[in-house]
Each structure stands twice: as C-alpha cells, then as structure tokens.
CSV table of C-alpha atoms in Angstrom, one decimal:
chain,number,residue,atom,x,y,z
Y,1,MET,CA,-0.1,0.1,-0.1
Y,2,LYS,CA,1.5,3.1,-0.8
Y,3,VAL,CA,0.4,5.1,1.9
Y,4,GLN,CA,1.3,2.1,4.2
Y,5,LYS,CA,5.3,2.8,2.4
Y,6,ALA,CA,4.8,6.5,2.5
Y,7,TYR,CA,3.7,6.9,6.1
Y,8,ASP,CA,6.7,4.0,7.0
Y,9,LYS,CA,9.3,6.7,6.3
Y,10,LEU,CA,7.7,9.7,7.7
Y,11,ILE,CA,8.3,8.1,10.8
Y,12,LEU,CA,11.8,6.4,9.7
Y,13,LYS,CA,12.4,10.3,9.7
Y,14,ALA,CA,11.1,11.7,13.0
Y,15,ARG,CA,13.2,9.1,14.1
Y,16,ARG,CA,16.2,10.0,12.7
Y,17,GLY,CA,15.0,13.9,14.2
Y,18,ALA,CA,13.3,15.0,10.9
Y,19,GLY,CA,9.8,13.9,11.7
Y,20,PHE,CA,8.4,18.3,12.9
Y,21,LEU,CA,9.0,19.1,9.6
Y,22,LEU,CA,6.9,17.0,8.1
Y,23,THR,CA,4.0,17.4,10.4
Y,24,SER,CA,0.8,18.0,7.8
Y,25,ALA,CA,1.8,15.0,6.4
Y,26,ALA,CA,1.8,13.0,9.5
Y,27,VAL,CA,-1.7,14.2,10.1
Y,28,LEU,CA,-2.8,13.1,6.8
Y,29,LEU,CA,-1.1,10.3,6.3
Y,30,ILE,CA,-2.9,8.8,9.3
Y,31,MET,CA,-6.5,9.7,8.2
Y,32,GLU,CA,-5.4,6.5,5.2
Y,33,CYS,CA,-4.7,4.4,7.0
Y,34,ASN,CA,-5.8,1.2,7.0
Y,35,LYS,CA,-8.7,1.0,5.7
Y,36,SER,CA,-9.7,-2.8,5.5
Y,37,GLU,CA,-10.4,-1.9,9.4
Y,38,LYS,CA,-14.0,-0.7,8.1
Y,39,GLU,CA,-14.6,-4.3,7.3
Y,40,ARG,CA,-14.2,-5.9,10.7
Y,41,ASP,CA,-16.1,-2.8,12.0
Y,42,SER,CA,-19.4,-4.7,10.0
Y,43,MET,CA,-18.3,-7.6,11.0
Y,44,ASN,CA,-18.3,-6.6,14.8
Y,45,GLY,CA,-21.0,-4.5,16.5
Y,46,LYS,CA,-20.6,-6.1,20.3
Y,47,ASP,CA,-18.3,-2.4,21.2
Y,48,LEU,CA,-20.6,0.0,18.2
Y,49,PRO,CA,-20.8,3.8,20.2
Y,50,THR,CA,-23.9,4.6,20.9
Y,51,ASP,CA,-23.4,8.2,20.9
Y,52,THR,CA,-20.8,10.1,18.7
Y,53,GLN,CA,-23.0,13.7,18.5
Y,54,ASN,CA,-21.3,15.0,21.7
Y,55,THR,CA,-21.4,18.4,23.0
Y,56,GLU,CA,-21.9,21.6,21.1
Y,57,THR,CA,-18.3,22.6,21.4
Y,58,PHE,CA,-16.2,23.4,19.2
Y,59,GLN,CA,-12.6,22.0,18.8
Y,60,GLU,CA,-9.6,22.5,15.8
Y,61,ILE,CA,-5.9,21.2,16.4
Y,62,GLY,CA,-3.9,22.7,13.6
Y,63,PHE,CA,-0.4,21.8,12.1
Y,64,PHE,CA,1.3,24.5,10.4
Y,65,GLY,CA,4.5,23.0,9.9
Y,66,GLU,CA,7.1,23.8,8.2
Y,67,ILE,CA,7.8,27.9,8.7
Y,68,LYS,CA,10.0,29.5,6.3
Y,69,ARG,CA,13.2,30.7,9.0
Y,70,ASP,CA,13.4,33.9,7.9
Y,71,CYS,CA,9.8,34.3,8.4
Y,72,TRP,CA,9.6,32.8,12.2
Y,73,ASP,CA,9.7,36.0,14.2
Y,74,GLU,CA,7.0,37.5,12.2
Y,75,PHE,CA,4.7,34.0,11.7
Y,76,LEU,CA,5.0,33.7,15.7
Y,77,ALA,CA,4.0,37.8,17.2
Y,78,ALA,CA,1.6,37.9,14.7
Y,79,VAL,CA,-0.6,34.1,15.8
Y,80,GLN,CA,0.8,35.1,19.5
Y,81,LYS,CA,-0.9,39.2,18.7
Y,82,ASN,CA,-3.9,36.4,17.6
Y,83,ILE,CA,-4.1,34.3,20.4
Y,84,ALA,CA,-3.8,37.7,22.6
Y,85,HIS,CA,-7.0,38.6,21.6
Y,86,SER,CA,-9.3,35.4,20.8
Y,87,ARG,CA,-8.6,34.5,24.8
Y,88,GLU,CA,-11.2,38.0,25.5
Y,89,GLU,CA,-13.3,37.3,23.3
Y,90,PRO,CA,-16.9,35.8,26.1
Y,91,GLY,CA,-16.4,33.2,23.3
Y,92,ASN,CA,-12.9,31.5,23.5
Y,93,LEU,CA,-12.3,28.7,25.9
Y,94,CYS,CA,-8.7,28.0,24.9
Y,95,PHE,CA,-6.2,28.4,22.1
Y,96,SER,CA,-2.6,27.8,22.4
Y,97,LEU,CA,0.3,27.6,20.1
Y,98,TYR,CA,2.8,24.7,20.8
Y,99,ILE,CA,6.7,23.7,19.3
Y,100,PRO,CA,8.2,20.8,19.7
Y,101,GLU,CA,10.5,20.7,22.6
Y,102,GLU,CA,13.6,20.0,20.3
Y,103,GLY,CA,13.2,23.2,18.6
Y,104,THR,CA,12.4,22.8,15.4
Y,105,PRO,CA,9.9,25.3,13.2
Y,106,ALA,CA,6.6,23.3,12.7
Y,107,PRO,CA,4.0,24.6,15.4
Y,108,ILE,CA,0.7,22.9,15.7
Y,109,TRP,CA,-2.1,25.4,17.7
Y,110,PHE,CA,-5.1,24.4,19.5
Y,111,GLU,CA,-7.9,26.6,20.0
Y,112,ARG,CA,-11.4,25.8,21.3
Y,113,PHE,CA,-14.8,27.8,21.5
Y,114,THR,CA,-18.2,27.3,23.0
Y,115,GLY,CA,-19.7,27.2,20.2
Y,116,LYS,CA,-19.1,27.0,16.1
Y,117,ALA,CA,-20.9,30.9,16.3
Y,118,ALA,CA,-18.1,31.7,18.5
Y,119,HIS,CA,-15.4,30.3,16.5
Y,120,GLU,CA,-17.6,32.3,13.1
Y,121,TYR,CA,-17.3,35.3,15.1
Y,122,HIS,CA,-13.1,34.8,15.9
Y,123,LYS,CA,-12.2,34.7,12.3
Y,124,ARG,CA,-14.3,38.0,11.9
Y,125,GLN,CA,-12.1,39.6,13.7
Y,126,PRO,CA,-9.4,42.2,12.6
Y,127,TYR,CA,-6.4,40.8,14.4
Y,128,PHE,CA,-7.4,36.8,13.2
Y,129,ARG,CA,-7.3,38.7,9.4
Y,130,ASP,CA,-3.6,40.1,10.3
Y,131,ALA,CA,-1.8,36.9,11.4
Y,132,ILE,CA,-3.5,34.9,8.1
Y,133,ALA,CA,-2.1,37.4,6.2
Y,134,VAL,CA,1.4,36.9,8.1
Y,135,ILE,CA,0.7,33.3,8.2
Y,136,GLN,CA,-0.1,32.5,4.3
Y,137,LYS,CA,3.3,33.9,3.7
Y,138,SER,CA,5.3,32.5,6.3
Y,139,VAL,CA,4.2,28.3,5.9
Y,140,VAL,CA,6.1,25.4,3.4
Y,141,GLY,CA,3.9,23.8,2.8
Y,142,GLU,CA,0.1,23.8,3.4
Y,143,PRO,CA,-1.7,23.8,7.0
Y,144,VAL,CA,-3.7,20.9,8.3
Y,145,GLY,CA,-6.5,21.4,10.4
Y,146,ILE,CA,-8.9,18.7,12.8
Y,147,THR,CA,-12.9,19.9,13.6
Y,148,LEU,CA,-12.6,17.9,17.5
Y,149,ARG,CA,-15.6,16.9,19.0
Y,150,GLU,CA,-15.8,16.5,22.8
Y,151,VAL,CA,-15.8,12.6,24.1
Y,152,CYS,CA,-19.3,12.8,25.6
Y,153,GLU,CA,-18.4,10.4,28.1
Y,154,ILE,CA,-15.3,12.1,29.2
Y,155,PRO,CA,-16.3,15.5,29.3
Y,156,ALA,CA,-13.5,17.9,28.6
Y,157,THR,CA,-11.8,20.5,31.1
Y,158,VAL,CA,-10.6,24.0,30.8
Y,159,PRO,CA,-6.6,23.9,31.9
Y,160,PRO,CA,-5.6,26.7,33.7
Y,161,ARG,CA,-3.2,28.5,32.0
Y,162,ALA,CA,0.8,27.3,33.1
Y,163,ASP,CA,2.7,29.8,36.1
Y,164,ASN,CA,5.3,29.3,34.4
Y,165,PRO,CA,4.2,28.0,31.0
Y,166,LYS,CA,7.4,29.2,29.6
Y,167,THR,CA,8.7,26.1,31.3
Y,168,SER,CA,5.4,23.8,31.2
Y,169,HIS,CA,5.4,20.9,29.2
Y,170,TYR,CA,2.8,19.3,26.7
Y,171,GLY,CA,1.8,16.0,25.2
Y,172,ILE,CA,0.2,15.5,21.5
Y,173,THR,CA,-1.0,11.7,21.0
Y,174,LEU,CA,-3.0,10.8,18.3
Y,175,TYR,CA,-4.8,7.7,18.5
Y,176,GLU,CA,-6.7,5.7,15.8
Y,177,VAL,CA,-8.3,2.0,17.5
Y,178,PRO,CA,-10.9,-0.1,14.9
Y,179,LEU,CA,-15.1,1.0,15.6
Y,180,TYR,CA,-16.0,-2.4,18.3
Y,181,LYS,CA,-12.8,-1.5,20.4
Y,182,ARG,CA,-14.2,2.2,20.4
Y,183,GLN,CA,-15.5,1.9,23.8
Y,184,SER,CA,-12.8,-0.3,25.2
Y,185,PHE,CA,-10.3,2.4,24.5
Y,186,ILE,CA,-12.9,5.1,25.4
Y,187,ALA,CA,-13.1,3.6,29.1
Y,188,ALA,CA,-9.1,2.7,30.1
Y,189,VAL,CA,-8.3,5.9,28.4
Y,190,LYS,CA,-11.0,7.4,31.0
Y,191,GLU,CA,-9.4,6.0,34.0
Y,192,LEU,CA,-5.8,7.3,32.3
Y,193,ILE,CA,-7.7,10.9,32.4
Y,194,THR,CA,-9.8,11.1,35.3
Y,195,GLN,CA,-6.0,10.3,37.8
Y,196,SER,CA,-3.9,12.2,36.3
Y,197,ARG,CA,-6.2,15.5,36.7
Y,198,ASP,CA,-6.2,14.0,39.9
Y,199,LEU,CA,-2.3,15.1,40.2
Y,200,LYS,CA,-0.6,18.6,41.7
Y,201,MET,CA,1.7,18.8,38.4
Y,202,ASN,CA,-0.9,18.4,36.0
Y,203,LEU,CA,-2.3,21.0,34.1
Y,204,GLU,CA,-4.0,19.3,31.2
Y,205,ALA,CA,-6.0,16.2,31.0
Y,206,ASN,CA,-7.9,15.7,27.3
Y,207,ILE,CA,-9.2,13.7,25.1
Y,208,TYR,CA,-10.5,14.6,22.1
Y,209,GLN,CA,-12.6,12.7,18.5
Y,210,TYR,CA,-12.3,13.4,15.2
Y,211,ALA,CA,-16.0,15.1,14.7
Y,212,ASP,CA,-15.6,13.4,10.9
Y,213,ASP,CA,-14.0,10.1,12.6
Y,214,PRO,CA,-15.3,8.3,15.8
Y,215,LYS,CA,-12.4,6.2,15.4
Y,216,ARG,CA,-9.4,8.5,15.7
Y,217,PHE,CA,-8.7,10.7,18.8
Y,218,VAL,CA,-5.8,13.1,20.3
Y,219,LEU,CA,-5.1,12.9,23.7
Y,220,ILE,CA,-3.8,16.8,24.9
Y,221,GLN,CA,-1.9,16.4,28.2
Y,222,GLY,CA,0.2,19.3,30.7
Y,223,TRP,CA,2.6,19.9,33.0
Y,224,THR,CA,4.2,22.2,35.6
Y,225,GLY,CA,7.3,20.9,33.4
Y,226,ILE,CA,8.8,18.3,31.6
Y,227,GLY,CA,10.0,16.3,35.0
Y,228,GLU,CA,6.4,16.7,36.1
Y,229,SER,CA,5.7,14.4,33.4
Y,230,GLN,CA,8.4,11.8,33.8
Y,231,SER,CA,7.8,11.7,37.4
Y,232,GLY,CA,7.0,8.7,39.6
Y,233,SER,CA,3.0,9.5,39.6
Y,234,ALA,CA,2.6,10.0,35.9
Y,235,GLN,CA,5.1,7.4,34.1
Y,236,ASP,CA,2.6,4.7,37.1
Y,237,LEU,CA,-1.3,5.8,34.8
Y,238,GLU,CA,0.7,5.3,31.7
Y,239,LYS,CA,2.7,2.4,33.1
Y,240,ARG,CA,-1.0,1.1,33.6
Y,241,PHE,CA,-2.9,2.7,31.0
Y,242,ASN,CA,-0.3,1.6,28.0
Y,243,PRO,CA,-0.4,-2.4,28.3
Y,244,THR,CA,-4.5,-2.1,28.7
Y,245,VAL,CA,-4.9,-0.3,25.2
Y,246,GLU,CA,-1.9,-3.2,23.9
Y,247,GLY,CA,-3.0,-4.2,20.4
Y,248,TYR,CA,-5.8,-1.9,20.2
Y,249,PHE,CA,-5.0,0.5,17.8
Y,250,VAL,CA,-4.7,0.6,13.6
Y,251,CYS,CA,-2.2,2.1,12.5
Y,252,HIS,CA,2.0,1.6,13.0
Y,253,PRO,CA,3.3,2.5,14.7
Y,254,ALA,CA,0.3,2.6,17.1
Y,255,VAL,CA,-0.2,5.5,17.9
Y,256,ILE,CA,1.7,9.0,16.8
Y,257,HIS,CA,3.2,12.4,19.6
Y,258,TRP,CA,4.5,14.7,20.1
Y,259,SER,CA,6.7,16.7,22.8
Y,260,VAL,CA,5.9,19.8,23.2
Y,261,LYS,CA,6.1,23.3,25.0
Y,262,ASP,CA,3.8,26.3,25.0
Y,263,ILE,CA,4.7,29.5,22.6
Y,264,SER,CA,1.3,30.9,22.9
Y,265,THR,CA,2.6,34.0,25.4
Y,266,ASP,CA,6.0,36.3,23.6
Y,267,TYR,CA,8.0,36.0,27.1
Y,268,SER,CA,9.9,38.9,26.7
Y,269,GLN,CA,6.8,41.6,28.0
C-alpha cells in the first residue's frame, strides 16, 4: 500500500530527528492508514458507540508544518497577537500554540470555543485576518486543521494557564482504533485522564475525537514541567494504561506522539 510505505518513511525520518518538518504529512497519512479495518467494524458490533453527537463546543487542532526561517519572528508575533486577543473573546475557552521541544519551527495550534458561532465570530476579527495574512506567506506547505468533538464519556475541562508556561511541558498524541474497540479504549483512557487530573502537577488531560470519524482521537496532556511529566506518579499511570490498550490500534506505529512546549505568550514582555 503506497500510503503505508510513505507513512513508514515518515516515521523513520521522525526517529532520525526530521519528523516535525513533516507534521502535516503525518496527519494526512494517519487518516488513510489501514482502511480495511472498516470491514472488521461492520462485522463486529459488540463494542460500537451509541452516541457520537456529543457536545456543541467547537475544537480544532492544527499543524502549520514547516515555517520559513526568515519569517519565523513575524509569524510568531502575529499568531501570539491573535491568541492574546482571542483569549479575551467571550466565546473562547482556550487557545494555545505549541512547538516541538527541540525547537524545530513546525508549530501546532489548538483552539476551543463555546460553539461554532463563537469560532465564526473570532474569524471575523481584524487580528485574525492579520494573522492569516502573515501565516500564508510564512508556511512552506499547506497547514492542516482537524475539527474535533468532545468525547461525551470524558467531558473536556478548561485547562488553567501555567504559572510559568516557558517551562511547562505538553504531550499531543494521535490514536486510531477500530470501531469495535472504541468503547473499550474510551474506558481505559477515561481512567488515565481522571487520575492524571488528580495530580497536582497536571495542567491538562483532555481527549477529543475527530468530528468526522469516531475512531480517531487526540489526547492532550499538560504538566508544570518536563520533570513532572516524568515523575513516578505520572509514569505509573502510563505504565498501567499502555498494557491495557495494547493491540487496540490500527496504524503502525500504534500512536503518533509529539512532546511540545507552550509558545502562546511572548515571554520577553
């Protein structure tokens, strides 16, 4: 399968340190991985979802891909300005910009609003249009945005802003499960999220599903620092979670994960 071969090459490059320059391609390729699983879904209905029309909030995660190095400063300033203004909008729940921890200029955005109307309001604002103009001339390829929906069994919480975002640590993980494993996966990840939220150093633990595909998920986890994310308590949760869901996933490798830091704010101010 051509898509699978290209996906394998992408992962090999990621392991060699070049993966973040291909973030947009990674998202597109995982969306195509192992379409034959649909046949298994139709034959096994014991674990099918009963409700995928969850809440009315609007969420989007996006991958800018590589940013031209000579445009980086202007790009970052424009996006940070857009985020700062958007966070003041009455319909905004959260808006963040992340970058790979090694500093590769391939940022990821996540935004969440009270509803589609609030998002449309945001897109009518001059600071949004200003940011789009800068983004269009700064990106090497085409940004990829994925509309998300809350998972009704695990309502998303509004994460607090880190006291020191410069040292905070986040993880973004993409999962794809066959439909007949969906409810089992949700039960396992619900336990992980519930217990993660109870840890003092946790800033965020939310999972969303793709709006157009209930088999695909995005997990966002935030910690006050990278040391806290690797603490005994956090690692214990991961060690219990990983064996529980082993064998659930469609693609190879089983999941796609990015370790990122928050660059939503201009720290020089």
